Amino acid sequence: MRDRLTFMRRRFFLIFNPHAGLSRRAAVEAVTQRLIVAGGDVMWSSAATAEAASAAAREAALSGAFDAVIAAGGD
């Protein structure tokens, strides 16, 4: 069986709502840590509004520097 990480996306851009509850932030940090331990590279960006999050996601996707864009910490 091939190593699962061979096929794993490795470069992540994570957009986080800084106004989300502390428990959500802890969950996002736990997931981020698991991605890093598995060999991922995670870049965080905070966005306080939906418009800012959309702009950050669009810029990250168009840059080609990331395998996946993740939105976290919203309602």
Tab-separated table of C-alpha atoms in Angstrom:
chain	number	residue	atom	x	y	z
A	1	MET	CA	0.000	0.000	0.000
A	2	ARG	CA	1.327	3.418	-0.915
A	3	ASP	CA	1.925	6.024	1.731
A	4	ARG	CA	-1.215	8.146	2.145
A	5	LEU	CA	0.877	11.298	2.513
A	6	THR	CA	2.190	10.866	-1.008
A	7	PHE	CA	-1.211	12.048	-2.219
A	8	MET	CA	-1.926	14.562	0.528
A	9	ARG	CA	-2.256	18.207	-0.256
A	10	ARG	CA	0.670	19.850	1.498
A	11	ARG	CA	0.405	23.640	1.100
A	12	PHE	CA	-2.578	25.122	2.919
A	13	PHE	CA	-3.836	28.685	3.190
A	14	LEU	CA	-6.097	28.974	6.227
A	15	ILE	CA	-8.399	31.966	6.632
A	16	PHE	CA	-9.514	32.438	10.222
A	17	ASN	CA	-12.172	34.720	11.689
A	18	PRO	CA	-10.478	36.400	14.686
A	19	HIS	CA	-13.891	37.130	16.233
A	20	ALA	CA	-14.820	33.451	16.435
A	21	GLY	CA	-15.049	31.913	19.892
A	22	LEU	CA	-11.941	30.708	21.710
A	23	SER	CA	-13.039	27.065	21.502
A	24	ARG	CA	-13.189	27.344	17.718
A	25	ARG	CA	-9.698	28.812	17.629
A	26	ALA	CA	-8.432	25.907	19.732
A	27	ALA	CA	-10.013	23.452	17.294
A	28	VAL	CA	-8.452	25.230	14.308
A	29	GLU	CA	-5.050	25.215	16.026
A	30	ALA	CA	-5.399	21.477	16.741
A	31	VAL	CA	-6.218	20.712	13.097
A	32	THR	CA	-3.361	22.950	11.960
A	33	GLN	CA	-0.943	21.089	14.223
A	34	ARG	CA	-2.078	17.735	12.827
A	35	LEU	CA	-1.526	18.988	9.273
A	36	ILE	CA	1.971	20.161	10.183
A	37	VAL	CA	2.846	16.871	11.885
A	38	ALA	CA	1.658	15.072	8.740
A	39	GLY	CA	4.063	17.154	6.625
A	40	GLY	CA	1.821	20.040	5.662
A	41	ASP	CA	2.761	23.695	5.444
A	42	VAL	CA	0.025	25.990	6.784
A	43	MET	CA	-0.112	29.755	6.296
A	44	TRP	CA	-2.699	31.640	8.379
A	45	SER	CA	-4.537	34.818	7.505
A	46	SER	CA	-7.196	36.518	9.615
A	47	ALA	CA	-10.255	38.094	8.059
A	48	ALA	CA	-12.842	39.884	10.180
A	49	THR	CA	-15.444	40.246	7.407
A	50	ALA	CA	-16.869	38.012	4.708
A	51	GLU	CA	-15.552	40.406	2.080
A	52	ALA	CA	-12.020	40.247	3.492
A	53	ALA	CA	-12.197	36.451	3.652
A	54	SER	CA	-13.389	36.254	0.037
A	55	ALA	CA	-10.603	38.538	-1.135
A	56	ALA	CA	-7.953	36.540	0.765
A	57	ALA	CA	-9.295	33.245	-0.596
A	58	ARG	CA	-9.361	34.565	-4.154
A	59	GLU	CA	-5.809	35.923	-3.897
A	60	ALA	CA	-4.498	32.663	-2.393
A	61	ALA	CA	-6.221	30.542	-5.039
A	62	LEU	CA	-4.980	32.675	-7.910
A	63	SER	CA	-1.420	32.741	-6.561
A	64	GLY	CA	-0.909	29.041	-7.269
A	65	ALA	CA	1.172	28.812	-4.089
A	66	PHE	CA	-1.314	26.608	-2.223
A	67	ASP	CA	-2.886	23.205	-2.749
A	68	ALA	CA	-5.986	24.084	-0.721
A	69	VAL	CA	-7.674	27.116	0.805
A	70	ILE	CA	-9.403	26.509	4.145
A	71	ALA	CA	-11.945	28.805	5.826
A	72	ALA	CA	-12.310	28.357	9.585
A	73	GLY	CA	-13.834	29.962	12.638
A	74	GLY	CA	-17.025	31.320	11.156
A	75	ASP	CA	-20.633	30.941	12.169
